[in-house]
């Protein structure tokens, strides 16, 4: 989990895209390559920490089921 205070959704998408690209480009020990699926949720004033985490988790699992190596946002 990465928490980005005062970062709009578009900024979180930019950061997530950079992380995903770096992950794809990295060759790990034993010549292993990986991809990453990312779920993003933005804090709303009425949100509890659990609510935000649940939305991010929902977005993450949607990214995994819709093809992996993708970024999904849950509003």
mmCIF file of C-alpha atoms in Angstrom:
data_model
loop_
_atom_site.group_PDB
_atom_site.id
_atom_site.type_symbol
_atom_site.label_atom_id
_atom_site.label_comp_id
_atom_site.label_asym_id
_atom_site.label_seq_id
_atom_site.Cartn_x
_atom_site.Cartn_y
_atom_site.Cartn_z
ATOM 1 C CA UNK A 1 0.000 0.000 0.000
ATOM 2 C CA UNK A 2 1.209 3.456 -0.893
ATOM 3 C CA UNK A 3 -0.479 6.479 0.669
ATOM 4 C CA UNK A 4 -0.121 9.725 -1.298
ATOM 5 C CA UNK A 5 -1.458 12.640 0.764
ATOM 6 C CA UNK A 6 -2.864 15.580 -1.176
ATOM 7 C CA UNK A 7 -2.534 13.672 -4.458
ATOM 8 C CA UNK A 8 -5.438 13.682 -6.921
ATOM 9 C CA UNK A 9 -6.443 10.515 -8.785
ATOM 10 C CA UNK A 10 -4.516 11.629 -11.877
ATOM 11 C CA UNK A 11 -1.329 11.953 -9.813
ATOM 12 C CA UNK A 12 -1.866 8.500 -8.324
ATOM 13 C CA UNK A 13 -2.328 7.098 -11.844
ATOM 14 C CA UNK A 14 0.946 8.706 -12.990
ATOM 15 C CA UNK A 15 2.819 7.248 -10.007
ATOM 16 C CA UNK A 16 1.196 3.841 -10.506
ATOM 17 C CA UNK A 17 2.105 3.835 -14.191
ATOM 18 C CA UNK A 18 5.746 4.575 -13.341
ATOM 19 C CA UNK A 19 5.819 1.789 -10.732
ATOM 20 C CA UNK A 20 4.241 -0.683 -13.181
ATOM 21 C CA UNK A 21 6.701 0.238 -15.935
ATOM 22 C CA UNK A 22 9.713 -0.090 -13.620
ATOM 23 C CA UNK A 23 8.415 -3.472 -12.462
ATOM 24 C CA UNK A 24 8.060 -4.685 -16.077
ATOM 25 C CA UNK A 25 11.590 -3.479 -16.924
ATOM 26 C CA UNK A 26 13.294 -5.035 -13.905
ATOM 27 C CA UNK A 27 14.984 -8.393 -14.294
ATOM 28 C CA UNK A 28 14.864 -10.088 -10.913
ATOM 29 C CA UNK A 29 17.262 -12.842 -9.767
ATOM 30 C CA UNK A 30 17.157 -16.025 -11.868
ATOM 31 C CA UNK A 31 16.054 -13.982 -14.917
ATOM 32 C CA UNK A 32 12.524 -13.568 -13.561
ATOM 33 C CA UNK A 33 10.330 -10.786 -14.940
ATOM 34 C CA UNK A 34 7.141 -9.618 -13.239
ATOM 35 C CA UNK A 35 4.143 -7.412 -13.787
ATOM 36 C CA UNK A 36 1.988 -5.650 -11.239
ATOM 37 C CA UNK A 37 -1.724 -4.972 -10.838
ATOM 38 C CA UNK A 38 -2.688 -1.810 -8.951
ATOM 39 C CA UNK A 39 -5.920 -0.608 -7.353
ATOM 40 C CA UNK A 40 -6.421 3.088 -6.585
ATOM 41 C CA UNK A 41 -8.970 4.717 -4.281
ATOM 42 C CA UNK A 42 -9.204 8.372 -3.272
ATOM 43 C CA UNK A 43 -10.100 9.516 0.220
ATOM 44 C CA UNK A 44 -13.445 11.263 0.645
ATOM 45 C CA UNK A 45 -14.302 13.272 3.792
ATOM 46 C CA UNK A 46 -16.834 10.668 5.003
ATOM 47 C CA UNK A 47 -14.434 7.728 4.508
ATOM 48 C CA UNK A 48 -13.039 5.538 7.230
ATOM 49 C CA UNK A 49 -9.608 3.963 6.695
ATOM 50 C CA UNK A 50 -11.290 0.565 6.254
ATOM 51 C CA UNK A 51 -13.647 1.950 3.605
ATOM 52 C CA UNK A 52 -10.746 3.385 1.574
ATOM 53 C CA UNK A 53 -8.779 0.131 1.824
ATOM 54 C CA UNK A 54 -11.840 -1.887 0.770
ATOM 55 C CA UNK A 55 -12.321 0.292 -2.325
ATOM 56 C CA UNK A 56 -8.631 0.051 -3.248
ATOM 57 C CA UNK A 57 -8.796 -3.722 -2.754
ATOM 58 C CA UNK A 58 -11.888 -3.936 -4.970
ATOM 59 C CA UNK A 59 -10.045 -2.012 -7.695
ATOM 60 C CA UNK A 60 -6.991 -4.264 -7.318
ATOM 61 C CA UNK A 61 -9.006 -7.457 -7.734
ATOM 62 C CA UNK A 62 -10.810 -5.963 -10.744
ATOM 63 C CA UNK A 63 -7.380 -5.250 -12.282
ATOM 64 C CA UNK A 64 -6.349 -8.852 -11.679
ATOM 65 C CA UNK A 65 -9.519 -10.394 -13.102
ATOM 66 C CA UNK A 66 -9.624 -8.138 -16.170
ATOM 67 C CA UNK A 67 -6.208 -9.121 -17.435
ATOM 68 C CA UNK A 68 -3.562 -8.335 -14.812
ATOM 69 C CA UNK A 69 -0.717 -5.852 -15.353
ATOM 70 C CA UNK A 70 -3.206 -2.999 -15.205
ATOM 71 C CA UNK A 71 -4.346 -0.117 -13.038
ATOM 72 C CA UNK A 72 -7.945 0.271 -11.909
ATOM 73 C CA UNK A 73 -9.625 3.086 -9.973
ATOM 74 C CA UNK A 74 -12.546 2.680 -7.564
ATOM 75 C CA UNK A 75 -14.377 5.922 -6.811
#
